[in-house]
Short mmCIF file of C-alpha atoms in Angstrom, two decimals:
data_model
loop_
_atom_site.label_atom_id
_atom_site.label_comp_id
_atom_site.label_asym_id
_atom_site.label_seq_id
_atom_site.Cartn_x
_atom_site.Cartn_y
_atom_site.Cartn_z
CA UNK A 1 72.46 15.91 83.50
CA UNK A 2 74.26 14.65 80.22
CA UNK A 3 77.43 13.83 80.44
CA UNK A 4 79.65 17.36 80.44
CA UNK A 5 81.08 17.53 77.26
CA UNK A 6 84.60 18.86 79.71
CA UNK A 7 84.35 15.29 80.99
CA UNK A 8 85.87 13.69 77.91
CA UNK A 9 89.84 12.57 78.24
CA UNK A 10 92.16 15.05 77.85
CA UNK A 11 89.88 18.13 79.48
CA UNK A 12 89.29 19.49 82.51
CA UNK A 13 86.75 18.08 84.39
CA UNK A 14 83.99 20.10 85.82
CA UNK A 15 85.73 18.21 89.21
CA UNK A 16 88.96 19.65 88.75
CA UNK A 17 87.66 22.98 87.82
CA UNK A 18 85.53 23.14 90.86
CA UNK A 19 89.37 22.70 93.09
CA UNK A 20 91.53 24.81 91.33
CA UNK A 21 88.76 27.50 91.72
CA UNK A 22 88.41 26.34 95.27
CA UNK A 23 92.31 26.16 95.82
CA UNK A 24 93.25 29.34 94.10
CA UNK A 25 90.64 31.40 94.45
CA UNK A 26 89.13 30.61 97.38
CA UNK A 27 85.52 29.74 96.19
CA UNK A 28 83.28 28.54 98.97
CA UNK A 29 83.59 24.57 98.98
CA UNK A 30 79.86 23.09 98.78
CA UNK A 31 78.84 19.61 98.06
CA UNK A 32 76.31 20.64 95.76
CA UNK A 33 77.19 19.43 92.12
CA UNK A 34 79.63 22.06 90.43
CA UNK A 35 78.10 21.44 87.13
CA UNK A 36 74.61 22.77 88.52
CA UNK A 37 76.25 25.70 89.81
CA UNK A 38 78.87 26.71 87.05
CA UNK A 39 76.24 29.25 86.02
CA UNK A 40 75.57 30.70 89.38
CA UNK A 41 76.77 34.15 89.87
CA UNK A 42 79.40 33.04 93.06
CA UNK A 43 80.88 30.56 90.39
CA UNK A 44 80.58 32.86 87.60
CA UNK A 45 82.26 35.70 89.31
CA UNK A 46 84.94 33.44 90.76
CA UNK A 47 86.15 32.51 86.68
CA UNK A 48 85.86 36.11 86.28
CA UNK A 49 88.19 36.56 89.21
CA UNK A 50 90.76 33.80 87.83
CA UNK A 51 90.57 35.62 84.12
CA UNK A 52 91.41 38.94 85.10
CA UNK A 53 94.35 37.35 87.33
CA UNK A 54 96.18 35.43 84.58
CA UNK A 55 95.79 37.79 82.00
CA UNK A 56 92.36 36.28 79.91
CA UNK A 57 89.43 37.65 78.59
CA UNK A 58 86.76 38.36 81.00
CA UNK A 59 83.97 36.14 80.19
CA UNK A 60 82.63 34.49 83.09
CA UNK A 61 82.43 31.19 80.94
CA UNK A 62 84.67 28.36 81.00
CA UNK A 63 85.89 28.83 78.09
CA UNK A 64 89.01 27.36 75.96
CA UNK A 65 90.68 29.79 76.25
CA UNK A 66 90.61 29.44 80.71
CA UNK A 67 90.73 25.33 80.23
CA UNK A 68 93.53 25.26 78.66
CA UNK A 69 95.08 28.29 81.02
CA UNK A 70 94.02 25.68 84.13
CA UNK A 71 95.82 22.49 82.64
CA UNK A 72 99.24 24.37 82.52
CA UNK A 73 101.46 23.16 85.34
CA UNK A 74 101.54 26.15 88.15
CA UNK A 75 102.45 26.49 91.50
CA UNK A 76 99.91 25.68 94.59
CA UNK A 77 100.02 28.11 96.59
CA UNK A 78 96.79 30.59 96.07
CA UNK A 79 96.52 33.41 93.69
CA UNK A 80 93.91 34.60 96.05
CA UNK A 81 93.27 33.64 99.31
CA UNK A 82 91.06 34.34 102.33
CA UNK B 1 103.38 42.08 92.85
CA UNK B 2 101.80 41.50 96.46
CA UNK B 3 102.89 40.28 99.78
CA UNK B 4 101.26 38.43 102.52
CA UNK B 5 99.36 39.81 105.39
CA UNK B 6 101.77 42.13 107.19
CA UNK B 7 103.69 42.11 104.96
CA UNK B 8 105.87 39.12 106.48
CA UNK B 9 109.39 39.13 105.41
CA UNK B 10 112.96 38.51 106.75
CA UNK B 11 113.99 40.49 110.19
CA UNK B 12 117.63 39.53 109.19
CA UNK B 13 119.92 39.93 106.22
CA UNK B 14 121.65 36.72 106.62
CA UNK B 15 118.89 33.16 105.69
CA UNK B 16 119.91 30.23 105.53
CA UNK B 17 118.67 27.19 103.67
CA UNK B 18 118.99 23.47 103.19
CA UNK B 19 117.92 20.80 101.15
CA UNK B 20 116.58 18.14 103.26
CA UNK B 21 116.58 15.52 100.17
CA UNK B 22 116.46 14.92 96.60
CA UNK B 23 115.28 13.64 93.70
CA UNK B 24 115.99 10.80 92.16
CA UNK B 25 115.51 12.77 88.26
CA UNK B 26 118.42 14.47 88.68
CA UNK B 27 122.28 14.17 89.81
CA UNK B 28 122.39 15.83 93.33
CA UNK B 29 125.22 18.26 92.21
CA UNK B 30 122.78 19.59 89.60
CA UNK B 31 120.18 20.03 92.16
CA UNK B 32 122.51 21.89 94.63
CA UNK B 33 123.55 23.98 91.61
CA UNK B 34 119.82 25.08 90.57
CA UNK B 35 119.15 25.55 94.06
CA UNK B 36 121.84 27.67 94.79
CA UNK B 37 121.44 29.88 91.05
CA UNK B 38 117.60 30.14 91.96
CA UNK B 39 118.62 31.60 95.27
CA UNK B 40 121.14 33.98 93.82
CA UNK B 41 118.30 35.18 91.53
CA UNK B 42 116.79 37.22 94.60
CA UNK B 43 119.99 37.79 96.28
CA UNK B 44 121.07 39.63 93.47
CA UNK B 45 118.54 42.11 93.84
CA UNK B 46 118.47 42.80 97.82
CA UNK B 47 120.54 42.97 100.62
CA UNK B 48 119.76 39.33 101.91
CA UNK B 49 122.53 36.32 101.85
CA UNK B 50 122.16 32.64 101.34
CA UNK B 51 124.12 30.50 103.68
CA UNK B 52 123.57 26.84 103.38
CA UNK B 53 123.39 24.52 105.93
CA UNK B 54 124.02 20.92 105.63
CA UNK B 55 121.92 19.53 108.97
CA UNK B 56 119.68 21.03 111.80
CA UNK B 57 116.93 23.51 111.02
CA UNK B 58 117.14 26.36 108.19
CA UNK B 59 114.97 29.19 107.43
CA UNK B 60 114.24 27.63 103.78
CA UNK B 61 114.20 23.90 103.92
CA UNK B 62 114.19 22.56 100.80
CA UNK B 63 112.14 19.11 100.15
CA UNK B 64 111.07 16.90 97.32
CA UNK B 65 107.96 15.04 98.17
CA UNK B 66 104.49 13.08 97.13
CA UNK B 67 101.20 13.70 97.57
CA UNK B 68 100.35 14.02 100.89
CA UNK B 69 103.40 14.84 102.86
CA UNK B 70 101.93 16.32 106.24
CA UNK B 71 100.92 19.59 105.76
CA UNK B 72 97.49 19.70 104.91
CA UNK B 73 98.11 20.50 101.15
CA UNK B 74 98.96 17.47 99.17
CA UNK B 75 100.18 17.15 95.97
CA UNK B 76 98.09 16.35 92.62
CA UNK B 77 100.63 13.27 91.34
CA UNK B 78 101.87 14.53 87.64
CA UNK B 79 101.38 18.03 86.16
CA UNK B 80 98.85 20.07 87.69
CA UNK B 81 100.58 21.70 91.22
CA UNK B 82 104.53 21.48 90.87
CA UNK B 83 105.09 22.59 94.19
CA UNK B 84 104.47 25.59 96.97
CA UNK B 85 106.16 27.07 99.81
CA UNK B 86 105.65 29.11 103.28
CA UNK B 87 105.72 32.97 103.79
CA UNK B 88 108.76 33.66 105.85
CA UNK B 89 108.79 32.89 109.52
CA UNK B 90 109.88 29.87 111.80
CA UNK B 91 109.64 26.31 111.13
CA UNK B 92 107.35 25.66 108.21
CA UNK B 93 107.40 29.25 107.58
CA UNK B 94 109.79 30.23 104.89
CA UNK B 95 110.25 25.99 103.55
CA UNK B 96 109.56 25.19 99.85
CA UNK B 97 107.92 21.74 99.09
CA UNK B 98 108.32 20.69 95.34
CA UNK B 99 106.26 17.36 93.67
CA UNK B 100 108.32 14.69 93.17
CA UNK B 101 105.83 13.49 91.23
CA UNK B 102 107.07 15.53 88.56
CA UNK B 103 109.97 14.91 86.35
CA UNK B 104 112.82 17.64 87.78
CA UNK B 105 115.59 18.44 85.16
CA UNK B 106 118.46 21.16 84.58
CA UNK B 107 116.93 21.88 80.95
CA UNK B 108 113.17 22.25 79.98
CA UNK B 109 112.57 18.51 78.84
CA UNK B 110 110.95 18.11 82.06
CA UNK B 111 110.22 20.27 84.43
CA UNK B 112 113.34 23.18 85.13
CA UNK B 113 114.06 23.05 88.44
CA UNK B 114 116.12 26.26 88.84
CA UNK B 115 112.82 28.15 87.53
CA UNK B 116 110.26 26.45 89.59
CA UNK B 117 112.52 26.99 92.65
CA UNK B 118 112.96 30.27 91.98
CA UNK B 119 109.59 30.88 91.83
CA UNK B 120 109.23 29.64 95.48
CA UNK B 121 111.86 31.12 96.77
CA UNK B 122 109.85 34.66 96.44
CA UNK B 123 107.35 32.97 97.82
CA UNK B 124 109.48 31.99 101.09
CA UNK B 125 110.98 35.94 100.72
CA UNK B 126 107.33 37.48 101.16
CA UNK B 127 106.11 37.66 97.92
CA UNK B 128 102.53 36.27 96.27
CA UNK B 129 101.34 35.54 93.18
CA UNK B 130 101.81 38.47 90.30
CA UNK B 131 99.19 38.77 87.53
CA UNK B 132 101.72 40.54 85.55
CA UNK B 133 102.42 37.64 83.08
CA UNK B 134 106.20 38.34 82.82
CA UNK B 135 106.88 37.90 86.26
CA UNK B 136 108.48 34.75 87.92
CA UNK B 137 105.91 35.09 90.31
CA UNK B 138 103.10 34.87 87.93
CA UNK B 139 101.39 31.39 89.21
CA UNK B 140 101.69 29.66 85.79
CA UNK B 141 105.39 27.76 84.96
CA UNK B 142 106.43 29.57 81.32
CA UNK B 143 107.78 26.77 79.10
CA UNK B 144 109.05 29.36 77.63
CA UNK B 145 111.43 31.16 79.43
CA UNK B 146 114.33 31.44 78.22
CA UNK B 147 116.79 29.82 81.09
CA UNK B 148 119.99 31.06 79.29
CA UNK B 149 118.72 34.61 79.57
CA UNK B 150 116.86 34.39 83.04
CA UNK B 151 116.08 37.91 84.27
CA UNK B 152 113.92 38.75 87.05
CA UNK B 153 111.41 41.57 85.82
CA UNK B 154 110.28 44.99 86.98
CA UNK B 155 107.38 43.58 88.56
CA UNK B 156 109.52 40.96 90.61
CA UNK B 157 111.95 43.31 91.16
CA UNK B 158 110.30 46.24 92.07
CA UNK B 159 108.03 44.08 94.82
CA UNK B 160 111.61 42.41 96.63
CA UNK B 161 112.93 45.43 96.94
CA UNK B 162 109.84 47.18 98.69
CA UNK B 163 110.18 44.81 101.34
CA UNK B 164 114.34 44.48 101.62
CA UNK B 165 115.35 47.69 99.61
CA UNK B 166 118.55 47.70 97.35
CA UNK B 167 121.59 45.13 97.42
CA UNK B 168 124.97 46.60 99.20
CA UNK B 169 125.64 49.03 96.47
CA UNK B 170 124.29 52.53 97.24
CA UNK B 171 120.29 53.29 96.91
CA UNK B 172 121.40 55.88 94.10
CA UNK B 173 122.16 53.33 91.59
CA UNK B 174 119.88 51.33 89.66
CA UNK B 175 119.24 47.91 90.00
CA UNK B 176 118.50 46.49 86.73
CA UNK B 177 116.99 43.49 86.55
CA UNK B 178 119.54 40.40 86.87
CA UNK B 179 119.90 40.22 82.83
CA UNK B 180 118.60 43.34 81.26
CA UNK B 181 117.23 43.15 77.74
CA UNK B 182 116.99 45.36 75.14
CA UNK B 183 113.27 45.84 75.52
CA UNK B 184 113.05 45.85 79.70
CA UNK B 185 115.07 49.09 79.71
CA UNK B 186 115.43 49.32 84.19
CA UNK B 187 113.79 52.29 85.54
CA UNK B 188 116.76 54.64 86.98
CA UNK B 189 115.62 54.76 90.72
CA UNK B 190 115.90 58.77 91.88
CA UNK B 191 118.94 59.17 93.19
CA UNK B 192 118.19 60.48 96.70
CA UNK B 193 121.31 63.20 97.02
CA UNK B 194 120.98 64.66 93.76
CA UNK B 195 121.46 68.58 94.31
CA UNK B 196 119.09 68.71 91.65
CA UNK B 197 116.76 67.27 92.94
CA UNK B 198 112.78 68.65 93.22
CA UNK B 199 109.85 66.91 94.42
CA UNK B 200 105.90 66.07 92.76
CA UNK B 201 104.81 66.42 96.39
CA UNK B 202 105.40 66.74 100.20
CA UNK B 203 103.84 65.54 103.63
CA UNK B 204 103.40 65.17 107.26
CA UNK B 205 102.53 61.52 107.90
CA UNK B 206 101.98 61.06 111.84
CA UNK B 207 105.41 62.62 112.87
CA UNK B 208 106.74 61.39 109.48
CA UNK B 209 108.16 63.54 106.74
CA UNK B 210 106.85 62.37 103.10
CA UNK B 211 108.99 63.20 100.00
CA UNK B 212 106.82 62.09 96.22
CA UNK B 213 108.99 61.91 92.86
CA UNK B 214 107.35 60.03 90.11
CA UNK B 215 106.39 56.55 91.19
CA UNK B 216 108.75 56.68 94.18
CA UNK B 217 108.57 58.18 97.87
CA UNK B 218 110.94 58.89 100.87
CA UNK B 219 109.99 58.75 104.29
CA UNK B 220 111.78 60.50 106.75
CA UNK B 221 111.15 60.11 110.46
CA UNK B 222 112.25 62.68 112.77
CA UNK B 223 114.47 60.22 115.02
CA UNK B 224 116.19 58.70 111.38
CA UNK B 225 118.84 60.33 110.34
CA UNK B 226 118.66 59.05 106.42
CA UNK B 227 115.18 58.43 104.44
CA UNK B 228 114.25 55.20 103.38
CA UNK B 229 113.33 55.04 99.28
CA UNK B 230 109.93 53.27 98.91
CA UNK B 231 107.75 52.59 95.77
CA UNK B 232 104.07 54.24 96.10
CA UNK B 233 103.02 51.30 94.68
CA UNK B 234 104.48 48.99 98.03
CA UNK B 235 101.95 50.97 100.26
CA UNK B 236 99.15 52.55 97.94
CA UNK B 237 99.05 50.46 94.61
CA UNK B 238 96.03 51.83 93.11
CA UNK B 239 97.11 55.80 93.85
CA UNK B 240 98.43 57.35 90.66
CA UNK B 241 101.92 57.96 90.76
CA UNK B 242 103.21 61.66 89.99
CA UNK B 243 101.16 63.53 92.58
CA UNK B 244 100.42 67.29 91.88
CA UNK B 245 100.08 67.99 95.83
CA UNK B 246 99.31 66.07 99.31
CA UNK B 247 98.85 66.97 102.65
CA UNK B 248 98.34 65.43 106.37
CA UNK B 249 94.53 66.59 108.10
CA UNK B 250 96.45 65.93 111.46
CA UNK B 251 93.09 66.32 112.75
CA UNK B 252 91.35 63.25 111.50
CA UNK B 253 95.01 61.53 110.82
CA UNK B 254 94.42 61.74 106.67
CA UNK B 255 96.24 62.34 103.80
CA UNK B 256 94.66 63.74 101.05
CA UNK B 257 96.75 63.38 97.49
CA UNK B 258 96.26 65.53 94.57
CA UNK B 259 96.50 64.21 90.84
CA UNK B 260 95.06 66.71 88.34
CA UNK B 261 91.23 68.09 89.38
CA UNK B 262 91.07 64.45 91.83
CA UNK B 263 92.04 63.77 95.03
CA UNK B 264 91.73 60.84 97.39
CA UNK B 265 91.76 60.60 101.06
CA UNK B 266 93.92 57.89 102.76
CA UNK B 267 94.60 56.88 106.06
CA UNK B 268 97.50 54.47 106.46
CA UNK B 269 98.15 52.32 103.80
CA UNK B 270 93.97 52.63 102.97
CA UNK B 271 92.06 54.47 100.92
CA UNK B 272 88.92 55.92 101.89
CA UNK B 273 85.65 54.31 100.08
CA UNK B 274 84.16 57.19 97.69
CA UNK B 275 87.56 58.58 96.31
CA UNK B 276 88.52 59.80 94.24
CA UNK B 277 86.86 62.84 94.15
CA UNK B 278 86.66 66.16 91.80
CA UNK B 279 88.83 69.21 93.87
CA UNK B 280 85.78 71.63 92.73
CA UNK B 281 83.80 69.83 95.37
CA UNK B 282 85.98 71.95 97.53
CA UNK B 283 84.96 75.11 96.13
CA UNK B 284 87.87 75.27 93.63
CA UNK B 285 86.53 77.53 90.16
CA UNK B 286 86.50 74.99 87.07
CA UNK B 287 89.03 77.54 85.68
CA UNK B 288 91.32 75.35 88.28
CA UNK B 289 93.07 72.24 86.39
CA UNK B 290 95.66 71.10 89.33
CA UNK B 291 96.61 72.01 92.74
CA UNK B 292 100.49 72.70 92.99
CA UNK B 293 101.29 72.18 96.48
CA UNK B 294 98.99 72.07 100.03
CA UNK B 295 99.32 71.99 103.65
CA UNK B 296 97.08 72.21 106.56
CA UNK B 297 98.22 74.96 108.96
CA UNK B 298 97.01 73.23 112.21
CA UNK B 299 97.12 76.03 114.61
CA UNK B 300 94.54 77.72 112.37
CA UNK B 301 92.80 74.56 111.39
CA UNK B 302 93.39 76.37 107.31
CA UNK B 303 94.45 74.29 104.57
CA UNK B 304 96.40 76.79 102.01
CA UNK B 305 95.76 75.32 98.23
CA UNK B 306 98.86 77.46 96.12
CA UNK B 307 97.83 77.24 92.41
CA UNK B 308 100.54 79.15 89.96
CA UNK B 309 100.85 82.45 91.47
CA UNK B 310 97.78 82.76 93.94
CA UNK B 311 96.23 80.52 96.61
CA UNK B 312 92.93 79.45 98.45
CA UNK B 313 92.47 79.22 101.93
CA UNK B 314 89.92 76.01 103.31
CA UNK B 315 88.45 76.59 106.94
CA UNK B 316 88.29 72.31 107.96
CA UNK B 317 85.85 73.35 110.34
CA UNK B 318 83.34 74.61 107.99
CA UNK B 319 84.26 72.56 105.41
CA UNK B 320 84.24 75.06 102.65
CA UNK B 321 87.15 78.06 101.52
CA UNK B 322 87.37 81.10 103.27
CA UNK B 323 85.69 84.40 101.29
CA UNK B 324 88.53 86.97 99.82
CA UNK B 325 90.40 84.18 97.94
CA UNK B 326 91.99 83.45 95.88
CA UNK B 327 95.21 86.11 96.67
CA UNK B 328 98.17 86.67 95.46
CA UNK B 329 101.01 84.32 96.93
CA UNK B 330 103.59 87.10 96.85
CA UNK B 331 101.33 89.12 99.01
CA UNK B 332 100.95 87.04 101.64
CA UNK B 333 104.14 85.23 101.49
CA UNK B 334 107.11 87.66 100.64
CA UNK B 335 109.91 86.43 98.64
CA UNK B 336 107.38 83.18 97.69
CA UNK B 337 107.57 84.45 94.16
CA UNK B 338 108.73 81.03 91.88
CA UNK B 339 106.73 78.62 91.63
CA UNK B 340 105.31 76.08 94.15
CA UNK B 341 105.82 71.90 93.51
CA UNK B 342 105.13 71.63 96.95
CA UNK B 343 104.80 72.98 100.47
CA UNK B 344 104.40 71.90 104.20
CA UNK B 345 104.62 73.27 107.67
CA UNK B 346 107.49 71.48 110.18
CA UNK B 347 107.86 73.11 113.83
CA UNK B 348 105.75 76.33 113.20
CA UNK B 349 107.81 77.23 109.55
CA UNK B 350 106.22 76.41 106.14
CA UNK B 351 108.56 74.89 104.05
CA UNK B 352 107.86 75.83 100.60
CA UNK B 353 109.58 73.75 97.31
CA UNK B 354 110.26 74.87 93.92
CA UNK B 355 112.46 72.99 92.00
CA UNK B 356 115.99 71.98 93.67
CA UNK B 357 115.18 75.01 96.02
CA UNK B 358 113.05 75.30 99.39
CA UNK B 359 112.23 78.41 101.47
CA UNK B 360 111.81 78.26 105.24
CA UNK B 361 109.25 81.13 105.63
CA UNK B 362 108.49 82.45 109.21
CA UNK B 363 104.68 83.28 109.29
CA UNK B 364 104.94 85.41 112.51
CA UNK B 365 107.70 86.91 111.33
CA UNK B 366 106.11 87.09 107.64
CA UNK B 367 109.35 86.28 105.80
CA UNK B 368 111.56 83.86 104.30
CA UNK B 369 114.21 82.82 107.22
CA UNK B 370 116.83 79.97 105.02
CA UNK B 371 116.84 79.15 101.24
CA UNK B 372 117.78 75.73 101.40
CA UNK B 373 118.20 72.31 98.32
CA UNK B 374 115.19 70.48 98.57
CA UNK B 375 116.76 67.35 99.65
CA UNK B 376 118.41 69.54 102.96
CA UNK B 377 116.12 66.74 105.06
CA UNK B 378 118.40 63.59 103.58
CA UNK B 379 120.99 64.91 105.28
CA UNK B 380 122.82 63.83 102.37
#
């Protein structure tokens, strides 16, 4: 895969996309690369999950809008959990 | 708002908390003073107390730590996670951890202390994460609040005081949030001995009494002698508030709740998959906008629908109303002749509401017995 464009300094990498959806809204942890699976319909439904939370618009797509909402300091403990 | 699973909270109106060690960003008397005005925040709002306790073991322990610090959730170093804490309960339960990895200060040039602790502190009081995006307990820190003017809002408020109720000062008067502003105008909360008071809708609920008003309830158990003041939104958040009519199926231990021409079913705090539904599914004409009041008359296994002046009669057995109706009210029920907000039946009498007024009616007898204030059950 080229190198995700979200991988450049200063974004969000696809890494630390794939834990805060995994810390804060519970997506299913699995090894296989996030950036293979961003589009899959678990993943896809999981950003939806985090956009309606905090107030974004609901596209599904890691947007600009959602990076920049997941780089603001917050507090750890899970917006949804098991 | 939201709360944990069981809705975990404080047995006790007296916590205490400590703070186990500090951080080096700040002076410790400016730490103890965030602490203890992040505290007061919540206390403000309920009936709980913050005592603090200088050694041994405290409901909230308060810590400043790195990365890993034993508990399976380590910090992120810088940014990112600026701390968490524990539902209430015993040892870690109830404890707020904050990153010392972050740069703690009494103003916003880092990051404010006195907010992020008071964020955590609902945590360690029973609350989660709000998505209402004014609330303290939204999960995002707001560079911008304004920490001169710190107010809890309605959302915050509203869930604290579903699990703890209202500070000392009577439930009649309002709580307003800690700092009201012009544009966060508090919701009066109904005061529960008005002798004007009238009610959207009553109900049995498994030996309990039921008393709807707005976006509020009562419950009333028999062995109680006051009513506890609840929001709907504590037990049922996505029921409408404003009910037209509800009653308890004692049968199948239901409530069904009536909002316009839809009803839902619920049994304990849940509500039943495929609801809401339209009420002409009962057999209601379309002619029929709202139900006014409703109660299921066990002995008979009848549920009496009273719309304006007449009413329907709904055989649970057979699952569909009873020929001859709709009737007059007045007909059946002599000296029922205002009309009905709401209606149920308590040791063989139907209890029927209209406004600040309720009439006992006999139905052996076939006649109104007492004319009593609504409220007579608050034993205000």
């Amino acid at each position: 895969y080229p190198l995700n464009p979200a991988a450049i300094a200063g974004k969000l990498s696809m890494d630390r996309v794939q834990k805060y959806l995994e810390d804060f809204y519970n997506l299913e942890k699995n090894v296989k690369q996030f950036v293979r699976r961003k589009d899959s319909s678990p993943v896809v439904a999981k950003i939806q999950e985090m956009q309606r939370f905090l107030g974004l618009q609901v596209t599904g797509n890691l947007d600009d809008d959602t990076m920049e909402m997941m780089k603001k300091p917050r507090c750890g403990f899970p917006d949804v959990s098991s | 708002f939201g709360f944990f699973p069981y809705r975990q909270k404080w047995r006790k109106n007296e916590v205490t908390y400590r703070i186990v060690n500090y951080t080096n960003d700040m002076k410790q008397a400016d730490v103890d003073a965030a602490i203890e005005r992040a505290l007061k925040v919540w206390s403000d709002v309920i009936p709980l107390t913050f005592t603090r306790l200088r050694e041994g073991e405290a409901d909230i322990m308060i810590s400043f730590a790195v990365e890993d610090h034993g508990d399976f959730l380590p910090f992120d170093g810088p940014g990112g996670v600026l701390g968490h804490a524990y539902p209430p309960g015993p040892k870690i339960n109830g404890d707020v951890h904050l990153d010392d990895d972050e740069t703690w200060t009494e103003d916003k040039s880092g990051v404010n202390l006195f907010l992020a602790a008071a964020h955590e502190f609902g945590h360690s009081l029973g609350l989660v994460h709000s998505s209402d995006t004014k609330a303290l307990m939204y999960p995002l820190y707001n560079t911008n609040t304004d920490l001169t003017k710190f107010h809890l809002s309605q959302d915050d408020i509203d869930g604290i005081q579903s699990l703890y109720g209202y500070p000392p000062s009577s439930p009649d008067d309002p709580v307003p949030p800690t700092k009201s502003t012009e544009q966060e105008k508090p919701e009066k909360n109904p005061a529960t001995c008005d002798p004007n008071m009238s009610f959207d809708a009553v109900s049995t609920l498994r030996g309990e009494m039921l008393f709807f008003k707005d976006k509020y309830f009562w419950r009333k158990s028999i062995n109680s002698i006051e009513p506890t003041l609840y929001l709907l939104s504590a037990f049922w958040p996505s029921l409408p508030s404003g009910f037209d009519a509800a009653y308890e199926l004692t049968t199948q231990d239901m409530v069904f709740v009536f909002k316009g021409n839809k009803f839902w079913a619920v049994r304990g705090n849940d509500i039943q998959p495929g609801y809401p539904r339209d009420i002409y599914t009962l057999g209601f004409p379309r002619t029929v906008k709202k139900i006014d009041a409703a109660f299921f008359h066990k002995e008979k296994q009848k549920t009496y629908f009273f719309v304006n002046d007449i009413y329907w009669r709904y055989d649970e057995k057979s699952h569909s109303m009873d020929h001859g109706f709709p009737r007059q009210i007045a007909t059946d029920f002599p000296g029922v002749d205002q009309k009905i907000d709401a209606v149920f039946e308590s040791f063989g009498f139907f209890y029927f509401f209209s406004g600040s007024s309720q009439i006992e009616f006999d139905p052996n007898a076939k006649m109104v017995t007492r004319t009593l204030k609504s409220n007579s059950w608050f034993n205000c």
